[in-house]
PDB file of C-alpha atoms in Angstrom:
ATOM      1  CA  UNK G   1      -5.862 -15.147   4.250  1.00  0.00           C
ATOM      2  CA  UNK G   2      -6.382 -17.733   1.594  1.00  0.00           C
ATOM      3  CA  UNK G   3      -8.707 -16.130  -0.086  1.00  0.00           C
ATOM      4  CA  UNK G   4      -6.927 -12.978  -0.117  1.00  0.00           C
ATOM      5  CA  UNK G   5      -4.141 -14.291  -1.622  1.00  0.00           C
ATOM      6  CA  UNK G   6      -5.908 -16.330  -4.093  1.00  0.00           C
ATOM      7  CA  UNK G   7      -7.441 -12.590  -5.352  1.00  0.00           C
ATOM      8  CA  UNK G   8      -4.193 -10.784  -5.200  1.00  0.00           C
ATOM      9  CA  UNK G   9      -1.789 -12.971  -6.356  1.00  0.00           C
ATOM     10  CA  UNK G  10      -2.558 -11.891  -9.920  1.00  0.00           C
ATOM     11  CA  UNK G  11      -2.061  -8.439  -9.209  1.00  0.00           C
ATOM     12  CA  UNK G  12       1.067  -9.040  -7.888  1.00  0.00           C
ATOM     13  CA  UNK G  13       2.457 -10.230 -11.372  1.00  0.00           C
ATOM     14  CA  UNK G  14       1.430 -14.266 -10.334  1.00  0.00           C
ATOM     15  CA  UNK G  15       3.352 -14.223  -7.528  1.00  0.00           C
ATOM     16  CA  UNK G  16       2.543 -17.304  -5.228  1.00  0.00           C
ATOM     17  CA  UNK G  17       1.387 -15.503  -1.834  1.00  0.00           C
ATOM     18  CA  UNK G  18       1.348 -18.060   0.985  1.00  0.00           C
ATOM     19  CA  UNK G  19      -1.688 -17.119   3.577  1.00  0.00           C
ATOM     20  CA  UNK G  20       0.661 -17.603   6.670  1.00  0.00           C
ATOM     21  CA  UNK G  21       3.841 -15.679   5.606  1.00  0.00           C
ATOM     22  CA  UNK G  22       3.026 -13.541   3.368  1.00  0.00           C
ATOM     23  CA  UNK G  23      -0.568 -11.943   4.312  1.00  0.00           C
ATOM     24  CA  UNK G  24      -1.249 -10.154   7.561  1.00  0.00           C
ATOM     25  CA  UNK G  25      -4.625  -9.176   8.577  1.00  0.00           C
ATOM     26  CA  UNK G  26      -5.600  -6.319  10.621  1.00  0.00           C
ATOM     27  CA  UNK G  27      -7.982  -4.095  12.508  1.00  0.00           C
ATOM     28  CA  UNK G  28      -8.583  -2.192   9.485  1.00  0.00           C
ATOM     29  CA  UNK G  29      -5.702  -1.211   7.166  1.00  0.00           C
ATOM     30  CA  UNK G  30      -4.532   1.257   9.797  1.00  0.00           C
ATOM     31  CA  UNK G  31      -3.956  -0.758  11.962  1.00  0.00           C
ATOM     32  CA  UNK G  32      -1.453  -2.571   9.768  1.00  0.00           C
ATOM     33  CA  UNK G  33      -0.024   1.108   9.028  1.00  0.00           C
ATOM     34  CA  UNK G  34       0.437   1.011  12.474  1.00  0.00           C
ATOM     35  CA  UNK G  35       1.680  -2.465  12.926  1.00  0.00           C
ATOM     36  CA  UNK G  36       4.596  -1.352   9.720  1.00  0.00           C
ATOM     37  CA  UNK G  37       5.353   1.616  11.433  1.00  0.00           C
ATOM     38  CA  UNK G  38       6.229   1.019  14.436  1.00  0.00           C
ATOM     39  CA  UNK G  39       7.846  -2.426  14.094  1.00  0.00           C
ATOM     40  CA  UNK G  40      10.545  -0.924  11.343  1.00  0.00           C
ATOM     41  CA  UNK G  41      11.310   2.512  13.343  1.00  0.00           C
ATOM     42  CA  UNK G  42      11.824   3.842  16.679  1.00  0.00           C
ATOM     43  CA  UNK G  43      13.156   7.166  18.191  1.00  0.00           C
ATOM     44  CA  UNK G  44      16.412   8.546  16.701  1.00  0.00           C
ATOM     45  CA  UNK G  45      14.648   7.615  13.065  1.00  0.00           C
ATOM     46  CA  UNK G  46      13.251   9.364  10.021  1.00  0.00           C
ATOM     47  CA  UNK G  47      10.252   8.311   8.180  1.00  0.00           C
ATOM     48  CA  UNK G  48       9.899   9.846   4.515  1.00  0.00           C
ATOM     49  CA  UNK G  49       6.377  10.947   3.065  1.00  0.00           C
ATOM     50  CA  UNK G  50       5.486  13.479   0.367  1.00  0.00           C
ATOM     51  CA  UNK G  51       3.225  16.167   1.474  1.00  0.00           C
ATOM     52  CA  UNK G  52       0.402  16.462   1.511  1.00  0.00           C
ATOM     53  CA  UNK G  53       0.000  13.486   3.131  1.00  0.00           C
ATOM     54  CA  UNK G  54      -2.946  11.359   5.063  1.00  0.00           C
ATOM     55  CA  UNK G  55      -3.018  12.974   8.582  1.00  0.00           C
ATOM     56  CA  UNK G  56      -3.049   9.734  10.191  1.00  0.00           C
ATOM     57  CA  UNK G  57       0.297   8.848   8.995  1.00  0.00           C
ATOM     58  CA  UNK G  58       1.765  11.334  11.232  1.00  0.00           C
ATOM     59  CA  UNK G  59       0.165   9.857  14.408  1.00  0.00           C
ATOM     60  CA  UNK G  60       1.269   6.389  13.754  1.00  0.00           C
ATOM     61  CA  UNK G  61       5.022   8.000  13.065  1.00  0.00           C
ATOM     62  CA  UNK G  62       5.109   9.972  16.639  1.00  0.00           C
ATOM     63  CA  UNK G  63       3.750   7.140  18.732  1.00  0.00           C
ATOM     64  CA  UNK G  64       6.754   5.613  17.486  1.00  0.00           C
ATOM     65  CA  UNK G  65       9.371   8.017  18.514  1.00  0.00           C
ATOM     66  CA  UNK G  66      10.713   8.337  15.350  1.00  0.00           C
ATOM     67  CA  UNK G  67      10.752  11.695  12.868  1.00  0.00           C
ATOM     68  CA  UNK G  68       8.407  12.840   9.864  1.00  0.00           C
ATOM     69  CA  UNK G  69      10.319  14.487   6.888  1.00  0.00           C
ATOM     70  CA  UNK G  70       8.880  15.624   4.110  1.00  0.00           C
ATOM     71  CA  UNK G  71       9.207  16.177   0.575  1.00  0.00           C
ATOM     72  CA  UNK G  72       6.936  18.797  -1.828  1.00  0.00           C
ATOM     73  CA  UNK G  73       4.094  17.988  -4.053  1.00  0.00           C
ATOM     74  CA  UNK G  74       3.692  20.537  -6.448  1.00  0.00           C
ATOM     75  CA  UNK G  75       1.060  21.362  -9.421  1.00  0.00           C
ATOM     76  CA  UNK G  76       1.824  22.848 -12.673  1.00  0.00           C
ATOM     77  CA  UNK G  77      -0.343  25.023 -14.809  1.00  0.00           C
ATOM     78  CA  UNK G  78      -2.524  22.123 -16.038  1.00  0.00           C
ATOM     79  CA  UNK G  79      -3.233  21.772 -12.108  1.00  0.00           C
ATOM     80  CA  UNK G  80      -1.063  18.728 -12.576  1.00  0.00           C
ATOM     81  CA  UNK G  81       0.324  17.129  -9.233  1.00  0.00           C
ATOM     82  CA  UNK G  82       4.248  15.960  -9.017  1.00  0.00           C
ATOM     83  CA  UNK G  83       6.338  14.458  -6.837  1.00  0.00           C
ATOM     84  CA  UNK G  84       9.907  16.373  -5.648  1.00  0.00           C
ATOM     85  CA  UNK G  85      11.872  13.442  -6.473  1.00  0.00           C
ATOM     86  CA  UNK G  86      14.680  16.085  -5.734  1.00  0.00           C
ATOM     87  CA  UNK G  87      14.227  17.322  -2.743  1.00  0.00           C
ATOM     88  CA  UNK G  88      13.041  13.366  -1.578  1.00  0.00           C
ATOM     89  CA  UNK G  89      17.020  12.049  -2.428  1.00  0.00           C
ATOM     90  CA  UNK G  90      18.747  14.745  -0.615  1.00  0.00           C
ATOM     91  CA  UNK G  91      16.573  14.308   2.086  1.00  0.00           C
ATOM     92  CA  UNK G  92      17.681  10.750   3.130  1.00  0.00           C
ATOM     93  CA  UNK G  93      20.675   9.866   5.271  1.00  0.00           C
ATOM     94  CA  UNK G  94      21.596   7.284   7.507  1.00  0.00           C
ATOM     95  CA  UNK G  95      18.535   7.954   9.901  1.00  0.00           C
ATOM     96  CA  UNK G  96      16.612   7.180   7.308  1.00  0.00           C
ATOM     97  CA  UNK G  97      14.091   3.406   7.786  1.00  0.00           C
ATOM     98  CA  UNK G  98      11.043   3.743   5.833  1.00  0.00           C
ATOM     99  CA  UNK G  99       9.053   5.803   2.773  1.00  0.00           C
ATOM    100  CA  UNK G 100       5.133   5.563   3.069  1.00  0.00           C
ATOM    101  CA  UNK G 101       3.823   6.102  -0.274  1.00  0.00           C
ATOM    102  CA  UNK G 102      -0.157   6.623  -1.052  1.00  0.00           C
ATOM    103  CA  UNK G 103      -1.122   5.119  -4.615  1.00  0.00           C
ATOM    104  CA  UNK G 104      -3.160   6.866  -5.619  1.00  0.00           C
ATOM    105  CA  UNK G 105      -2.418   9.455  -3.463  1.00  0.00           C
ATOM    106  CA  UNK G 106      -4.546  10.809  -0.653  1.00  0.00           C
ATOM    107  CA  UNK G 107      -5.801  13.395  -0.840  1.00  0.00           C
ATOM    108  CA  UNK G 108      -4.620  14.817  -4.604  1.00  0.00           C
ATOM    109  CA  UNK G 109      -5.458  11.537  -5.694  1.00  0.00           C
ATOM    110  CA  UNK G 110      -2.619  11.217  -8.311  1.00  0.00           C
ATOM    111  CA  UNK G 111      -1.352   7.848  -9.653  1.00  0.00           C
ATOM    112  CA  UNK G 112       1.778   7.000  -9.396  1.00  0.00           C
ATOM    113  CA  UNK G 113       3.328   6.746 -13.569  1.00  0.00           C
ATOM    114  CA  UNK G 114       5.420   3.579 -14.541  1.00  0.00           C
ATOM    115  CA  UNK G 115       8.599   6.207 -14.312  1.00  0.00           C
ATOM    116  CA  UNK G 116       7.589   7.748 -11.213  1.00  0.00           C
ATOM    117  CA  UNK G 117       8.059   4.274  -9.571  1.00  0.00           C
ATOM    118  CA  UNK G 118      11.243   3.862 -11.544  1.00  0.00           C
ATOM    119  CA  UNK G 119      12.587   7.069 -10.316  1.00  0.00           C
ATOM    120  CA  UNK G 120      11.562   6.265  -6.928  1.00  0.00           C
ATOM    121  CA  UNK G 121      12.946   3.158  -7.084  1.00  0.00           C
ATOM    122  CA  UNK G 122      16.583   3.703  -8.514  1.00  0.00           C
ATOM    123  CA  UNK G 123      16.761   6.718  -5.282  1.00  0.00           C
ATOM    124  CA  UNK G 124      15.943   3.431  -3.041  1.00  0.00           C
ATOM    125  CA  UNK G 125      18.888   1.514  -4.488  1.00  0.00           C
ATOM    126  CA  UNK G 126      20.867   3.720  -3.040  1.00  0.00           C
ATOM    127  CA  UNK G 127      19.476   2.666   0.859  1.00  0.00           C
ATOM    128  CA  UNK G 128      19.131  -0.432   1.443  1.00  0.00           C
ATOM    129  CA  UNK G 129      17.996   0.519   4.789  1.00  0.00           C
ATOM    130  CA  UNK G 130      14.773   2.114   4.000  1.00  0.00           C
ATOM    131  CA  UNK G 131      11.853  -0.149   3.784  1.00  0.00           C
ATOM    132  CA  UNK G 132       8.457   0.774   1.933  1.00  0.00           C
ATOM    133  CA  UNK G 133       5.000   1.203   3.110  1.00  0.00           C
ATOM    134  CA  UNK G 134       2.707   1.254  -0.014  1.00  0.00           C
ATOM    135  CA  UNK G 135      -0.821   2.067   1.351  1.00  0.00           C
ATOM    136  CA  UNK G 136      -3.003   1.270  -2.138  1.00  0.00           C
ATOM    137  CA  UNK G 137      -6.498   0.948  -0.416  1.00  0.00           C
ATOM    138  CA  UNK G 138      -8.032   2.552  -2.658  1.00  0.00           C
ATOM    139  CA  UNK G 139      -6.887  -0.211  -5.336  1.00  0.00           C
ATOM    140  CA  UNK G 140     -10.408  -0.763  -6.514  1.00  0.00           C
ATOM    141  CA  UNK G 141     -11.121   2.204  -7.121  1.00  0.00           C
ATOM    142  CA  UNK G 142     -12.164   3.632 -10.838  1.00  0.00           C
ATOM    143  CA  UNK G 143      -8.931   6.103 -12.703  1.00  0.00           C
ATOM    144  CA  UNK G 144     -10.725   6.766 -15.686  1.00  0.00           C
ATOM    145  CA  UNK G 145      -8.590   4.177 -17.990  1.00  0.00           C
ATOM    146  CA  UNK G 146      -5.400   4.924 -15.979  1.00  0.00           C
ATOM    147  CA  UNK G 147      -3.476   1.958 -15.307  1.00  0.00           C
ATOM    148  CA  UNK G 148      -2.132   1.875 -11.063  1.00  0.00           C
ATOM    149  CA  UNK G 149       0.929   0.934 -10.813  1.00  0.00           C
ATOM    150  CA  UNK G 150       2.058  -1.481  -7.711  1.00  0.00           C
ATOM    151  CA  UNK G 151       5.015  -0.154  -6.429  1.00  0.00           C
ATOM    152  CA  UNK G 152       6.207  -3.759  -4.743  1.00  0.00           C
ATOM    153  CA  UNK G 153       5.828  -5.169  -8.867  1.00  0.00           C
ATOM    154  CA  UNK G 154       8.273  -2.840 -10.277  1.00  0.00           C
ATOM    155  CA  UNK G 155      11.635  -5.533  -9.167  1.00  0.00           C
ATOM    156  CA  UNK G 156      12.012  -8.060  -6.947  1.00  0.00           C
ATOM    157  CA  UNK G 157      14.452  -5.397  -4.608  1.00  0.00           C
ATOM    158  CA  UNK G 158      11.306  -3.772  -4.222  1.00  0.00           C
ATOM    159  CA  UNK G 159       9.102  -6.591  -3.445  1.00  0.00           C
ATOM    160  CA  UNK G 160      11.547  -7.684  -0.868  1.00  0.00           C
ATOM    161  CA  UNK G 161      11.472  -3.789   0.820  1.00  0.00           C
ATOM    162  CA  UNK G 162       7.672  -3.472   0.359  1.00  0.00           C
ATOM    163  CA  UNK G 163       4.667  -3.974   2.552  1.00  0.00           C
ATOM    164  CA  UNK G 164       1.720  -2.788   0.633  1.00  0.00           C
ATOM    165  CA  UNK G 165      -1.886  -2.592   2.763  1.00  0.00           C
ATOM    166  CA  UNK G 166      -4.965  -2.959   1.460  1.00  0.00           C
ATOM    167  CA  UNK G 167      -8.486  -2.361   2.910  1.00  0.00           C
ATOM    168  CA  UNK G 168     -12.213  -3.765   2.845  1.00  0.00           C
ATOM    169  CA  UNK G 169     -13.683  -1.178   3.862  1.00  0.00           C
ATOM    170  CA  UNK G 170     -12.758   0.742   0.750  1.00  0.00           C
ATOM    171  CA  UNK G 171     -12.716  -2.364  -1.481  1.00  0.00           C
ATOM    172  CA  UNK G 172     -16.350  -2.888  -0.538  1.00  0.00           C
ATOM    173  CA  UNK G 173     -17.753   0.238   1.126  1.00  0.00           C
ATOM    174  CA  UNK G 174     -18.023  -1.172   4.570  1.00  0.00           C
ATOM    175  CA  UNK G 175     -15.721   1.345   6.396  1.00  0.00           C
ATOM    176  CA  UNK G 176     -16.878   0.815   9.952  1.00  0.00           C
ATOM    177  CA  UNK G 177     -15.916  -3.300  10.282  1.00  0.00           C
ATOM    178  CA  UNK G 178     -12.622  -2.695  10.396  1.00  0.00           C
ATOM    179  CA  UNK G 179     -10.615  -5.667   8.398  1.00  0.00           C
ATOM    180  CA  UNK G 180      -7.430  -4.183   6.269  1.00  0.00           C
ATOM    181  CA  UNK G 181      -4.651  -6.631   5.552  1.00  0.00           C
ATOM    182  CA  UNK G 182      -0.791  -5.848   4.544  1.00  0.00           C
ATOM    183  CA  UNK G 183       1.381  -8.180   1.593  1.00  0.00           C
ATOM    184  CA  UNK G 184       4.899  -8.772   1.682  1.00  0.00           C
ATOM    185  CA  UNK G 185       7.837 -10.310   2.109  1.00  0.00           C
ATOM    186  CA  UNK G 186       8.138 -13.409   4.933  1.00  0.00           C
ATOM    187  CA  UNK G 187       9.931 -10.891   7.222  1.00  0.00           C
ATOM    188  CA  UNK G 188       8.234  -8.022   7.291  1.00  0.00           C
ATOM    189  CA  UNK G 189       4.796  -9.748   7.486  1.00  0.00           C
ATOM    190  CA  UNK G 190       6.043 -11.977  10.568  1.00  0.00           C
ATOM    191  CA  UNK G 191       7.737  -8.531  12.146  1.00  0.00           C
ATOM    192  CA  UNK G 192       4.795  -6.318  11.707  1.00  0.00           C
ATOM    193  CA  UNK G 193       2.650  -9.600  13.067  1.00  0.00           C
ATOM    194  CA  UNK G 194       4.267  -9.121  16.477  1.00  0.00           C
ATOM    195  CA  UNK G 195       3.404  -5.494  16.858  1.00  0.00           C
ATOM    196  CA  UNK G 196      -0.583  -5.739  15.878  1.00  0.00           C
ATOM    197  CA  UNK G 197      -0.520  -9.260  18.210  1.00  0.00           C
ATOM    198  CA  UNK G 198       0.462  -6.730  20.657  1.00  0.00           C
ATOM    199  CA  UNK G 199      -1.961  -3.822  20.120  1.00  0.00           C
ATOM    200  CA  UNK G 200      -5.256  -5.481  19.021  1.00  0.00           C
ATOM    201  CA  UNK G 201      -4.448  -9.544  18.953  1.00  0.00           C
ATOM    202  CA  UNK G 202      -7.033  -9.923  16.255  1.00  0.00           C
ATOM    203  CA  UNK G 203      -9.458  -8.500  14.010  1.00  0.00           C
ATOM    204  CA  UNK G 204     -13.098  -9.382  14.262  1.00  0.00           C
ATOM    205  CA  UNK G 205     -13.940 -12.872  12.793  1.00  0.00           C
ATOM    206  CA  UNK G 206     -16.840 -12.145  11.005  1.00  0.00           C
ATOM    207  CA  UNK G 207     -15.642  -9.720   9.292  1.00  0.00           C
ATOM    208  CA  UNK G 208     -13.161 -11.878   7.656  1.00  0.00           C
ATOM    209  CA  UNK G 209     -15.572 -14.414   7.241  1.00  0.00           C
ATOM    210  CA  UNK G 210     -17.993 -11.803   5.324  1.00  0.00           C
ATOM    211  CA  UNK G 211     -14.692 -10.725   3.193  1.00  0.00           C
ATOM    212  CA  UNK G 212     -13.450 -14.241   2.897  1.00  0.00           C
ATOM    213  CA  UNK G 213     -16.900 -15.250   1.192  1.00  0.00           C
ATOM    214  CA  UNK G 214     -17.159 -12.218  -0.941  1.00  0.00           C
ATOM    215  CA  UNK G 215     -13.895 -12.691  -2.253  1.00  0.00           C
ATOM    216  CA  UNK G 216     -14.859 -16.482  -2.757  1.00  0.00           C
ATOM    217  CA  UNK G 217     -18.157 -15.544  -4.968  1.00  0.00           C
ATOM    218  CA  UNK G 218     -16.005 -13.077  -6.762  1.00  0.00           C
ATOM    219  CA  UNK G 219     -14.001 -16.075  -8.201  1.00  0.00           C
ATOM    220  CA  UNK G 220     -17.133 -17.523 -10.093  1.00  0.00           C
ATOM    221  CA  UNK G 221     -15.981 -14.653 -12.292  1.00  0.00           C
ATOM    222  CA  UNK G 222     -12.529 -14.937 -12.651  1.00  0.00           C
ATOM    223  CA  UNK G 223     -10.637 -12.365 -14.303  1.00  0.00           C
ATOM    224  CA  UNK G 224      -8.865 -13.090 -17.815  1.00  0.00           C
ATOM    225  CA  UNK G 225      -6.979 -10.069 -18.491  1.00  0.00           C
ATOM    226  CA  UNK G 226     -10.226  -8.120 -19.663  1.00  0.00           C
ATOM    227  CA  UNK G 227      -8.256  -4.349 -20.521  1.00  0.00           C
ATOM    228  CA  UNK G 228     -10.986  -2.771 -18.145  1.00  0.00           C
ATOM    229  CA  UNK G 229     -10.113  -4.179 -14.807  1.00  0.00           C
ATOM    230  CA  UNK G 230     -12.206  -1.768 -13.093  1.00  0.00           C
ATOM    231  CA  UNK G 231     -15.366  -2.427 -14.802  1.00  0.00           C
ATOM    232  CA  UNK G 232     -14.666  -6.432 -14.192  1.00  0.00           C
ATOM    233  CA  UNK G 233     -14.812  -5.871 -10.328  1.00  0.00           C
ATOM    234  CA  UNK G 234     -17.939  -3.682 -10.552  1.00  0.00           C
ATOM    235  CA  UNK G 235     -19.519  -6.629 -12.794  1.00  0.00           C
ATOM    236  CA  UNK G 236     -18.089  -9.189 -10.158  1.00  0.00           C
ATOM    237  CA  UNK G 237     -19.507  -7.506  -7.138  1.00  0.00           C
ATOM    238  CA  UNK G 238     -23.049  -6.332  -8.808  1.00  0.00           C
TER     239      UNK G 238
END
């Protein structure tokens, strides 16, 4: 957890992450999807996604109890893929407890833009009540000079509504050990804490060990702002 937060505290515009309220660590980053999921909602609520959408999402949201509702993705002539930031607002009411957003999305695999997340965000204003999941596991991955865009950095309303989950598997291409980890806010770390204590206890120690050192040898390269983030990590984990 230390190490984790000592790596992603840049990225989350220098925020000062504390390894036992703000990081969660988890059998993989489903289960802290999971552990997010079905902490925040039960039956009787709605969870929000834009679709298509990772099929595993819909799992998590049925064991649950609670609803999936959807909003369109659409492409225009370019083959360009957009959000129905539309259709998303006048799809919320009061049933409404959580949006799970993929950055960059699986499986188009568009980036969020800087006024996406805006737009996004100033709908969100308007209830309170609906928490975030931002699944970015595939953070480290190359967008050919396209910036990604953290959705939980845009404010601090939506760092306070936001549990983002990353992965190791897809930081370091070692899928089948199983050690994701979710960000965010003291309460919905500790909240989602209780549900994965519940399911799986813990994830396997050396795992976190193996990521814990990695990340630990990564810092004898620290990064300095370099404009090509993505090329930094590939020269970090060479």
């Amino acid at each position: 957890r230390s190490e984790i937060c000592k790596w992603w505290s840049p990225h989350f515009n220098g925020r000062t992450l504390d390894p036992n309220s703000n990081v969660l660590i988890t059998n993989g980053a489903i289960g802290a999807i999971y552990a997010v999921i079905n902490n925040l909602v039960s039956e009787g609520d709605s969870v929000h996604m834009f679709e298509p959408y990772y099929t595993q999402y819909i799992n998590q949201i049925e064991f649950s109890g609670a609803s999936a509702v959807t909003s369109p993705m659409y492409t225009n002539d370019k083959g360009e893929w957009f959000f129905d930031f539309d259709h998303f607002e006048k799809s919320l009411d009061a049933n409404s407890k959580l949006l799970i957003i993929t950055n960059p999305h699986n499986p188009s695999g568009k980036l969020f833009t800087k006024e996406e997340i805006a737009r996004l965000s100033a709908i969100l204003e308007k209830w309170p009540q609906v928490a975030v999941l931002s699944d970015e596991v595939y953070f480290h991955l190359p967008f050919d000079g396209r910036k990604l865009e953290v959705f939980a950095n845009y404010s601090e309303a939506n760092w306070s509504k936001t549990v983002t989950v990353f992965s190791a598997g897809k930081m370091l291409n070692c899928t089948g050990w199983k050690v994701g980890w979710a960000i965010g806010p003291k309460n919905l770390i500790a909240n989602a804490f209780a549900v994965h204590e519940a399911v799986a206890f813990c994830p396997n120690v050396p795992g976190q060990i193996a990521l814990a050192k990695s990340l630990e040898e990564a810092f004898t390269k620290p990064y300095d702002g370099h404009k090509n983030y993505f090329e930094y990590v590939r020269s970090v984990f060479e």
